[in-house]
Structure formats: structure tokens, C-alpha cells
Coordinates of C-alpha atoms and ligand atoms in Angstrom, one line a residue:
M21 CA 38.1 24.8 -42.4
A22 CA 38.7 22.7 -39.3
K23 CA 35.8 22.3 -36.9
N24 CA 35.8 24.8 -34.0
V25 CA 36.7 23.0 -30.8
L26 CA 35.0 25.8 -28.7
E27 CA 31.6 25.2 -30.3
T28 CA 29.1 24.0 -27.7
P29 CA 25.6 22.6 -28.1
S30 CA 22.6 24.8 -27.5
V31 CA 21.7 23.0 -24.3
G32 CA 24.1 21.6 -21.7
P33 CA 24.3 17.9 -20.7
E34 CA 23.2 18.4 -17.1
Q35 CA 19.7 17.2 -17.5
I36 CA 20.8 13.9 -19.1
E37 CA 23.7 13.5 -16.6
N38 CA 21.3 14.0 -13.7
L39 CA 18.8 11.6 -15.1
F40 CA 21.4 8.8 -15.4
E41 CA 22.9 9.7 -12.1
D42 CA 19.6 9.5 -10.4
A43 CA 18.6 6.2 -12.2
Y44 CA 21.9 4.6 -11.3
L45 CA 21.6 5.8 -7.7
G46 CA 18.2 4.1 -7.5
L47 CA 19.5 0.9 -9.2
R48 CA 22.3 0.6 -6.7
K49 CA 20.1 1.2 -3.7
F50 CA 17.6 -1.4 -5.0
Y51 CA 20.2 -4.1 -5.5
L52 CA 21.9 -3.3 -2.2
L53 CA 18.6 -3.7 -0.4
Y54 CA 18.0 -6.9 -2.3
F55 CA 21.4 -8.3 -1.3
T56 CA 21.0 -7.4 2.4
L57 CA 17.5 -9.0 2.5
K58 CA 18.7 -12.1 0.7
Y59 CA 21.5 -12.6 3.2
N60 CA 19.3 -11.6 6.1
M61 CA 21.7 -8.9 7.3
Y62 CA 19.2 -7.1 9.5
E63 CA 18.6 -10.1 11.6
Y64 CA 22.3 -10.9 11.8
L65 CA 23.1 -7.3 12.9
S66 CA 20.2 -7.1 15.3
K67 CA 22.8 -7.8 18.0
P68 CA 25.9 -5.5 17.7
K69 CA 28.8 -7.0 15.8
T70 CA 32.4 -5.8 15.4
F71 CA 33.7 -5.3 11.9
E72 CA 35.9 -8.4 12.4
E73 CA 32.9 -10.5 13.2
V74 CA 31.0 -9.2 10.2
A75 CA 34.1 -10.1 8.0
V76 CA 34.0 -13.7 9.3
W77 CA 30.2 -13.9 8.5
F78 CA 30.9 -12.4 5.0
E79 CA 33.3 -15.2 4.3
E80 CA 30.9 -17.8 5.7
Q81 CA 28.3 -16.7 3.1
G82 CA 30.8 -17.8 0.4
F83 CA 32.1 -14.3 -0.5
K84 CA 35.8 -13.6 -1.1
P85 CA 37.3 -11.7 1.8
N86 CA 37.5 -8.0 0.8
N87 CA 37.5 -5.7 3.8
N88 CA 37.4 -2.5 1.7
L89 CA 34.3 -3.7 -0.1
L90 CA 32.6 -4.9 3.0
E91 CA 33.3 -1.7 4.8
S92 CA 31.9 0.2 1.9
I93 CA 28.7 -1.9 2.0
L94 CA 28.3 -1.3 5.7
D95 CA 29.0 2.3 5.3
A96 CA 26.3 2.6 2.6
L97 CA 23.8 0.9 4.9
V98 CA 24.8 3.4 7.6
Q99 CA 24.2 6.3 5.2
L100 CA 20.8 4.8 4.3
G101 CA 19.9 4.8 8.0
L102 CA 19.4 1.0 8.1
V103 CA 22.4 0.2 10.2
N104 CA 24.1 2.2 13.0
S105 CA 27.9 2.2 13.6
Y106 CA 29.6 3.3 16.8
N107 CA 32.6 2.9 19.0
R108 CA 32.0 1.5 22.5
S109 CA 34.5 3.7 24.3
Y110 CA 36.7 6.6 23.6
N111 CA 39.9 4.6 23.8
D112 CA 38.8 1.7 21.7
D113 CA 38.8 2.1 17.9
K114 CA 36.8 -1.1 17.3
I115 CA 33.7 -0.2 15.3
Y116 CA 30.4 -2.0 16.1
Y117 CA 27.6 -2.3 13.6
E118 CA 24.0 -2.8 14.6
T119 CA 20.6 -2.8 12.7
A120 CA 18.8 0.5 13.1
E121 CA 15.5 0.5 14.9
V122 CA 13.4 1.1 11.7
A123 CA 15.2 -1.8 9.9
N124 CA 14.7 -4.1 12.9
I125 CA 11.0 -3.4 12.8
Y126 CA 10.4 -3.8 9.1
L127 CA 13.3 -5.7 7.7
N128 CA 14.1 -8.3 10.3
P129 CA 12.1 -11.5 9.6
K130 CA 11.8 -12.1 13.4
S131 CA 9.8 -8.9 13.9
E132 CA 6.0 -9.0 14.0
F133 CA 5.9 -6.2 11.5
S134 CA 8.4 -7.7 9.1
G135 CA 7.1 -8.0 5.6
I136 CA 10.1 -9.7 4.0
D137 CA 9.5 -13.4 4.7
T138 CA 6.1 -13.7 3.1
V139 CA 4.9 -11.2 0.6
S140 CA 6.0 -7.7 1.2
P141 CA 6.1 -4.4 -0.6
Y142 CA 9.7 -5.3 -1.2
L143 CA 8.7 -8.5 -2.9
L144 CA 6.1 -6.6 -4.8
Y145 CA 8.7 -4.3 -6.1
K146 CA 11.0 -7.2 -6.8
N147 CA 8.4 -8.8 -9.0
R148 CA 7.7 -5.6 -10.7
A149 CA 11.4 -5.0 -11.1
K150 CA 11.6 -8.4 -12.9
R151 CA 9.3 -7.1 -15.6
W152 CA 11.4 -3.9 -15.9
T153 CA 14.6 -5.9 -16.3
K154 CA 13.0 -7.8 -19.2
L155 CA 10.9 -4.9 -20.6
D156 CA 11.3 -6.0 -24.2
D157 CA 10.0 -9.5 -23.3
A158 CA 7.1 -8.0 -21.3
L159 CA 6.2 -5.9 -24.3
K160 CA 6.4 -8.8 -26.7
E161 CA 4.0 -10.7 -24.5
K162 CA 1.6 -7.8 -24.9
K163 CA 0.2 -8.1 -21.4
L164 CA 1.3 -10.3 -18.5
E165 CA -1.6 -12.2 -17.1
V166 CA -1.9 -12.2 -13.3
K167 CA -3.7 -15.1 -11.8
E168 CA -6.5 -13.4 -10.0
K169 CA -6.8 -16.1 -7.4
S170 CA -3.3 -16.0 -6.0
F171 CA -3.0 -12.2 -6.6
F172 CA -5.8 -11.4 -4.1
T173 CA -4.6 -13.8 -1.5
D174 CA -1.1 -12.4 -1.8
L175 CA -2.5 -8.9 -1.7
V176 CA -4.1 -9.6 1.7
K177 CA -0.6 -10.2 3.1
I178 CA 0.8 -7.0 1.6
T179 CA -2.1 -4.9 2.8
V180 CA -1.9 -6.3 6.4
L181 CA 1.6 -4.9 6.8
D182 CA 0.5 -1.6 5.4
C183 CA -2.4 -1.5 7.7
R184 CA -0.6 -2.6 10.9
A185 CA 2.2 -0.1 10.3
G186 CA -0.1 2.8 11.0
K187 CA -2.7 3.2 8.4
L188 CA -5.3 1.3 10.3
K189 CA -4.7 3.2 13.5
Y190 CA -5.0 6.6 12.0
T191 CA -7.9 5.7 9.8
L192 CA -9.8 4.5 12.9
D193 CA -8.7 7.6 14.9
Y194 CA -10.2 9.7 12.2
L195 CA -13.4 7.7 11.8
S196 CA -14.1 7.5 15.5
Q197 CA -15.0 11.2 15.6
F198 CA -18.3 10.3 13.8
E199 CA -21.1 9.5 16.2
E200 CA -22.7 7.3 13.5
V201 CA -19.5 5.2 13.3
K202 CA -19.4 4.7 17.1
N203 CA -23.1 3.9 17.2
A204 CA -23.1 1.6 14.3
K205 CA -24.5 -1.9 15.3
S206 CA -24.4 -3.6 11.9
I207 CA -21.3 -3.2 9.9
L208 CA -20.2 -4.5 6.5
D209 CA -16.6 -4.3 5.4
V210 CA -16.9 -4.8 1.6
A211 CA -13.8 -6.6 0.1
G212 CA -12.2 -6.4 3.5
G213 CA -9.3 -8.8 2.6
H214 CA -7.6 -9.4 6.0
G215 CA -10.7 -7.8 7.6
L216 CA -8.6 -5.6 9.9
Y217 CA -10.7 -2.4 9.2
G218 CA -13.9 -4.2 10.0
I219 CA -12.4 -5.8 13.1
A220 CA -11.1 -2.5 14.3
L221 CA -14.5 -0.8 13.6
S222 CA -16.1 -3.5 15.7
Y223 CA -14.0 -2.5 18.7
L224 CA -15.8 0.9 18.7
N225 CA -19.1 -0.5 19.8
E226 CA -19.4 -3.7 21.9
N227 CA -22.9 -4.2 20.6
S228 CA -21.9 -4.2 17.0
K229 CA -21.7 -7.0 14.6
C230 CA -19.4 -6.9 11.6
K231 CA -19.3 -9.0 8.5
I232 CA -16.2 -9.1 6.3
Y233 CA -17.4 -9.6 2.7
E234 CA -14.8 -11.3 0.5
L235 CA -14.3 -13.6 -2.4
P236 CA -14.7 -17.2 -1.1
H237 CA -11.1 -18.3 -1.5
V238 CA -9.8 -15.1 0.2
C239 CA -12.2 -15.6 3.1
E240 CA -10.0 -18.5 4.2
E241 CA -7.3 -15.9 4.9
T242 CA -9.8 -13.5 6.4
K243 CA -10.8 -16.1 9.0
K244 CA -7.2 -16.4 10.3
Y245 CA -7.1 -12.6 11.0
I246 CA -10.5 -12.7 12.7
E247 CA -9.2 -15.6 14.9
E248 CA -6.1 -13.5 15.8
Y249 CA -7.6 -10.1 16.3
G250 CA -11.4 -10.3 16.2
S251 CA -14.2 -11.6 18.3
D252 CA -17.3 -13.6 17.9
R253 CA -19.0 -10.4 16.8
V254 CA -17.0 -10.5 13.5
S255 CA -17.5 -13.0 10.8
A256 CA -16.3 -13.7 7.2
L257 CA -19.0 -13.6 4.6
P258 CA -18.1 -15.2 1.2
G259 CA -19.4 -13.5 -1.9
D260 CA -18.6 -11.9 -5.2
Y261 CA -19.9 -8.4 -5.5
F262 CA -20.2 -8.6 -9.3
K263 CA -22.4 -11.7 -9.0
N264 CA -24.3 -11.1 -5.7
D265 CA -26.2 -8.3 -4.1
F266 CA -25.4 -7.0 -0.6
V267 CA -29.1 -6.8 0.4
E268 CA -29.0 -10.7 0.3
T269 CA -26.7 -10.5 3.3
L270 CA -29.1 -8.6 5.5
D271 CA -30.7 -10.7 8.3
D272 CA -33.3 -10.3 11.1
S273 CA -31.0 -8.1 13.1
N274 CA -30.8 -5.4 10.4
P275 CA -33.6 -6.0 7.8
E276 CA -33.6 -2.3 6.9
G277 CA -29.9 -2.2 6.0
Y278 CA -26.5 -1.8 7.5
D279 CA -25.7 1.2 9.8
L280 CA -22.2 1.3 8.3
I281 CA -20.8 0.0 5.1
F282 CA -17.0 0.4 4.9
T283 CA -14.8 -0.4 2.0
S284 CA -11.1 0.2 1.4
N285 CA -9.2 0.1 -1.9
S286 CA -11.4 -2.5 -3.6
P287 CA -11.3 -2.0 -7.4
G288 CA -15.0 -2.4 -8.0
C289 CA -16.2 0.1 -5.3
K290 CA -15.6 3.1 -7.5
T291 CA -18.0 1.9 -10.2
T292 CA -21.7 2.8 -10.3
E293 CA -22.7 -0.9 -10.6
I294 CA -21.2 -1.8 -7.1
I295 CA -22.0 1.6 -5.6
D296 CA -25.7 1.0 -6.4
K297 CA -25.5 -2.3 -4.6
I298 CA -23.8 -0.7 -1.6
C299 CA -26.3 2.2 -1.4
E300 CA -29.2 -0.3 -1.6
A301 CA -28.0 -2.2 1.4
T302 CA -27.4 0.9 3.6
A303 CA -30.0 1.8 6.2
L304 CA -31.6 5.3 6.3
N305 CA -29.2 7.6 8.3
G306 CA -26.5 4.9 7.8
L307 CA -23.0 5.7 6.5
I308 CA -21.0 4.6 3.5
I309 CA -17.3 5.1 4.1
N310 CA -15.3 4.6 0.9
K311 CA -11.5 4.7 1.3
Q312 CA -10.1 4.8 -2.2
I313 CA -7.3 5.9 -4.4
F314 CA -8.3 8.7 -6.8
T315 CA -5.2 9.2 -8.8
E316 CA -6.3 12.6 -10.1
G317 CA -5.5 14.0 -6.6
I318 CA -1.8 13.3 -7.1
G319 CA 0.2 16.5 -7.4
D320 CA 2.2 17.5 -10.4
K321 CA 5.4 17.1 -8.6
Y322 CA 4.9 13.3 -8.7
N323 CA 4.3 13.3 -12.5
V324 CA 7.4 11.2 -13.3
K325 CA 6.5 8.7 -10.6
K326 CA 2.9 8.7 -12.0
S327 CA 3.9 8.1 -15.6
L328 CA 6.2 5.2 -14.6
E329 CA 3.5 3.7 -12.5
N330 CA 1.2 3.8 -15.4
I331 CA 3.7 1.7 -17.3
D332 CA 3.7 -0.8 -14.4
W333 CA -0.1 -0.9 -14.3
N334 CA -0.3 -1.6 -18.0
M335 CA 2.2 -4.5 -17.9
F336 CA -0.3 -6.9 -16.2
S337 CA -4.0 -7.5 -16.4
F338 CA -6.8 -8.9 -14.3
S339 CA -9.1 -11.5 -15.7
G340 CA -12.2 -9.9 -14.2
F341 CA -11.7 -6.2 -14.6
E342 CA -11.0 -4.1 -17.6
K343 CA -8.3 -1.5 -16.7
S344 CA -8.1 2.1 -17.7
R345 CA -4.6 3.4 -18.7
I346 CA -4.1 5.3 -15.4
N347 CA -2.5 3.4 -12.5
N348 CA -5.0 2.0 -10.0
T349 CA -8.1 2.8 -12.2
F350 CA -10.4 0.5 -14.0
K351 CA -12.5 1.2 -17.1
Y352 CA -15.8 2.1 -15.3
D353 CA -14.3 3.9 -12.3
L354 CA -15.7 7.2 -11.2
T355 CA -13.4 10.1 -10.5
L356 CA -13.5 11.7 -7.0
D357 CA -15.7 14.5 -8.3
G358 CA -17.9 11.9 -10.1
Y359 CA -18.2 9.8 -7.0
L360 CA -19.2 12.7 -4.9
S361 CA -21.9 13.9 -7.3
Y362 CA -23.2 10.4 -7.8
M363 CA -23.5 9.8 -4.1
E364 CA -25.5 13.0 -3.8
E365 CA -27.8 11.9 -6.6
K366 CA -28.3 8.6 -4.7
G367 CA -29.7 10.5 -1.7
F368 CA -26.4 10.8 0.4
E369 CA -24.9 13.8 2.1
I370 CA -21.2 14.1 2.0
L371 CA -20.1 14.5 5.6
D372 CA -16.4 14.7 4.8
I373 CA -13.6 14.1 2.4
Y374 CA -10.3 13.2 4.1
S375 CA -6.9 13.1 2.5
L376 CA -5.1 10.2 4.0
E377 CA -1.6 11.4 3.1
E378 CA -2.1 14.8 4.4
R379 CA -4.2 13.7 7.3
K380 CA -6.7 16.4 7.0
S381 CA -10.2 17.1 5.7
V382 CA -10.2 18.6 2.2
K383 CA -14.0 19.0 2.1
N384 CA -14.0 22.7 2.5
Q385 CA -11.1 23.4 0.1
P386 CA -12.5 25.6 -2.7
S387 CA -11.6 23.1 -5.4
Y388 CA -9.8 20.1 -4.1
I389 CA -9.1 18.6 -7.5
C390 CA -7.1 21.6 -8.9
N391 CA -5.9 23.1 -5.7
P392 CA -2.1 22.7 -5.8
K393 CA -2.0 23.1 -2.0
I394 CA -3.8 19.8 -1.6
M395 CA -2.5 18.0 -4.6
T396 CA 0.7 17.3 -2.9
N397 CA 0.1 13.7 -2.0
K398 CA 1.7 10.8 -3.7
M399 CA -1.0 8.1 -3.7
G400 CA -4.2 10.0 -4.0
S401 CA -5.8 8.2 -1.1
Y402 CA -9.0 9.7 0.2
I403 CA -11.8 8.6 2.6
V404 CA -15.2 9.8 1.7
V405 CA -17.8 9.7 4.4
A406 CA -21.4 9.8 3.1
K407 CA -24.7 9.6 5.1
K408 CA -27.9 8.3 3.6
I409 CA -30.5 11.0 4.1
K410 CA -33.1 9.9 1.6
Q411 CA -34.6 6.5 1.0
Ligands
LIG529 C1 -6.5 -4.1 -2.3 S1 -7.4 -5.3 -1.5 C2 -8.1 -4.4 -0.2 C3 -8.1 -5.1 1.1 C4 -8.5 -4.3 2.3 N1 -9.9 -3.8 2.2 C5 -7.5 -3.1 2.6 O1 -7.8 -2.0 2.2 O2 -6.4 -3.4 3.1 C6 -8.8 -5.5 -2.6 C7 -9.7 -6.6 -2.1 O3 -10.9 -6.7 -3.0 C8 -11.3 -8.0 -3.0 N2 -12.2 -8.2 -4.2 C9 -11.8 -8.1 -5.5 N3 -12.8 -8.5 -6.3 C10 -13.9 -8.8 -5.4 C11 -15.2 -9.2 -5.7 N4 -15.7 -9.3 -6.9 N5 -16.0 -9.4 -4.6 C12 -15.5 -9.3 -3.4 N6 -14.3 -8.9 -3.1 C13 -13.4 -8.6 -4.1 C14 -10.0 -8.8 -3.1 O4 -10.1 -10.1 -2.8 C15 -9.1 -8.0 -2.2 O5 -9.0 -8.5 -0.9

């Protein structure tokens, strides 16, 4: 008997179609962005240009004249909100194209906030994307080694942009509600990188002194930012927290310990080994403020993103740290719950737990780890403020 043409599979193809549609959409967006940045379109369009002017520019770049294609590219940029298009008057059908404000700020290399000419999230993605386009090669190599030295210096430049675009300001707005922060005279910013957090904390009290603790080669970068944004109350302090103790950095002005030890996103500062050293160097009634990514706080709706990021994470390695399988975590890292109970054991009171993505305290949530209401963020960034109440 001939096969029945009306026989259909038990499940429709929509899930697969949507998956590919979604993937291809992302791919096109990515390469379009790549193209526009490569040819510096946002700077070129920072002054309005007519379509005819853009067409001349297009040819000058060595592309074959193709107005339909060019118009489609411009239209896609308009749809993505990166370029605006408009007519100047009602009786003129000439269309003008101009970089949208957001692209002018972040994607125009002339902007103070541009991250595209040095090392930017865009470049970070581009480098990651390279691994994905050669996934089989990456898998054959087992793990790609990342040279730790250049990795951390590059990271300083990436995190500066991230900080300056708002994170620093709202972190400081949040922290300045604590009297202990405003009154802190001796501050240590552990693994401060660019040092902007320490620098900004030093603004809160004109009698404060802040040391930015960093790996010696990264300190050279730190000094540039202190020069640009800091004062003579801020200094760079070279060291390696795996090899040295923070108590060695105390001096006559604070022999009993620091009033405030701040750390943000440094890999070692979720491990008991480094936490012990930080606690030891904190003065009684002093604060430890740990801004960290605890990935278990990421909501289920980000599970696909999370699993893909775990692949990214396992495609490179650090020479000094042993990673765990989960993105942004290392072998000996504490979980958020583990960190909180460990700090209490060390004689600290948890003053607050603040979710950076949701910009609210989650301390009084019945169970912040399993509460779907608060597990809605996509990075798992928290600030834990703890006060030393026992010596
Ligand atoms: C992700 S960056 C964070 C920079 C900055 N605190 C921020 O949040 O923007 C991590 C920093 O940890 C520093 N770091 C890594 N290992 C270190 C070590 N053993 N001793 C001191 N600093 C270290 C790196 O140099 C890097 O600047």
C-alpha cells in the first residue's frame, strides 16, 4: 500500500523552526553590528547624512553600488534603534540618517563612553564568537589557555566601561546610605582593577585614605585611573592575594585594621582562603562589602543563556585558578548561602544583601535562593554588606 500523504508526525516542527529562526536572527544582528563597527558607521552618521551621501560613502569603502541593499542595511539599523531616519520638511522627500543617541554614546569611538576602540564588551563577544565559529577546533584543543597577564589588563578596560555607564554610580548611591561607609577613614579595594570603586568611595569622606590592591602589572593601569579621577588620598598597592596577607598592608594610621574592605567581582574573594585574609584585616565594627556574581541567583527563565555561557566558560582556562563547571565560578567558591553563613561564623553581622540587577535589598526575602520573584536577574550580581561585630 502507498504511504499516506496525510500522515503527520506526533509533534509539529514549530519548536525547531523557531530555534533556527531565532539563531539566524541573532547571527544576522551580530554580523551587522560587526560590519557597522568595522566601517565606523556610527561616527560617520553622527552628523546627519542624506541617503545619497551615504551611497557615495558606501562606494568609497570599496563596496559595489547597490541602493536596495544599502537602504535595507540602514533600515535594519533604524529598526534596531541605532540610527534615526527622518525627512527635514513635509515637502521634501529626502531622507536623512543620523546615529541615535545611544549608539553615539556607546558605539562612536569619539565618545568618552565608547568601548569599541580598545577592548569592549563587543570585542569580548567577538573573541568569544571566534571560538564558537571554530567550535570543533576549540574542542580538539581541549581548553584554550588564556594568558592571565594580558587577560586581567584587558579586563580592566572592559570593566571601566561597565562601571562608568552606571554601575559605579548606583553602587555608590546604594552604599552611601551606610553610616559606616561614609565614616570609613581607611579603605581597601581588593582586586580593584581600574580602582574606580575605591576612588568613588574615597569621595564620600574627605578624611579617608584608600588603597587599591592589585596584581603588580595591573597596578600600572590602576595608577592611570587614579591620576585621572582620584586624589592624593588614593594609592595603588601591588600584591597578590594568594601569596600575601592583607594585614601586611596595615600601617600606623590603621594598625587595628581597615574600616572598610570593598571588593568587586574578583575571582578569589568568594573562597574561604581569601575571605579569611580579608576578615583578619578588618577592624572591629568595620565593614566588608563583597560585590559578587553568585550564579545560583539567576532565574530559570535564563536557563538557555546560562547553559550556553557555561560552554563559553569551559572553553578557556586560567593558569592560576581551577574553575568549576558553572560560568563565573571557581572550584573553591562559596555559594551565596555558604558565603553568608561563613561570614556569620567569622563574627560578622549581615547588614544587607542587595540584588544589583533588581536594585533592591533581598535580605528580608523568605528564601532568596529559591524565590522565583527574586530569581529574575540575568547575572546573579549581589552586594553583601557585613559588619565585624566580634574580634
Ligand atoms: C573582574 S576584575 C574586577 C575589577 C573591579 N574590581 C571591578 O569590579 O570592576 C578582577 C580583578 O581581580 C584581579 N586579581 C585577580 N587575581 C588577583 C590576585 N591574585 N591578587 C590581586 N588581584 C587579583 C584582576 O587583576 C582583576 O583586576
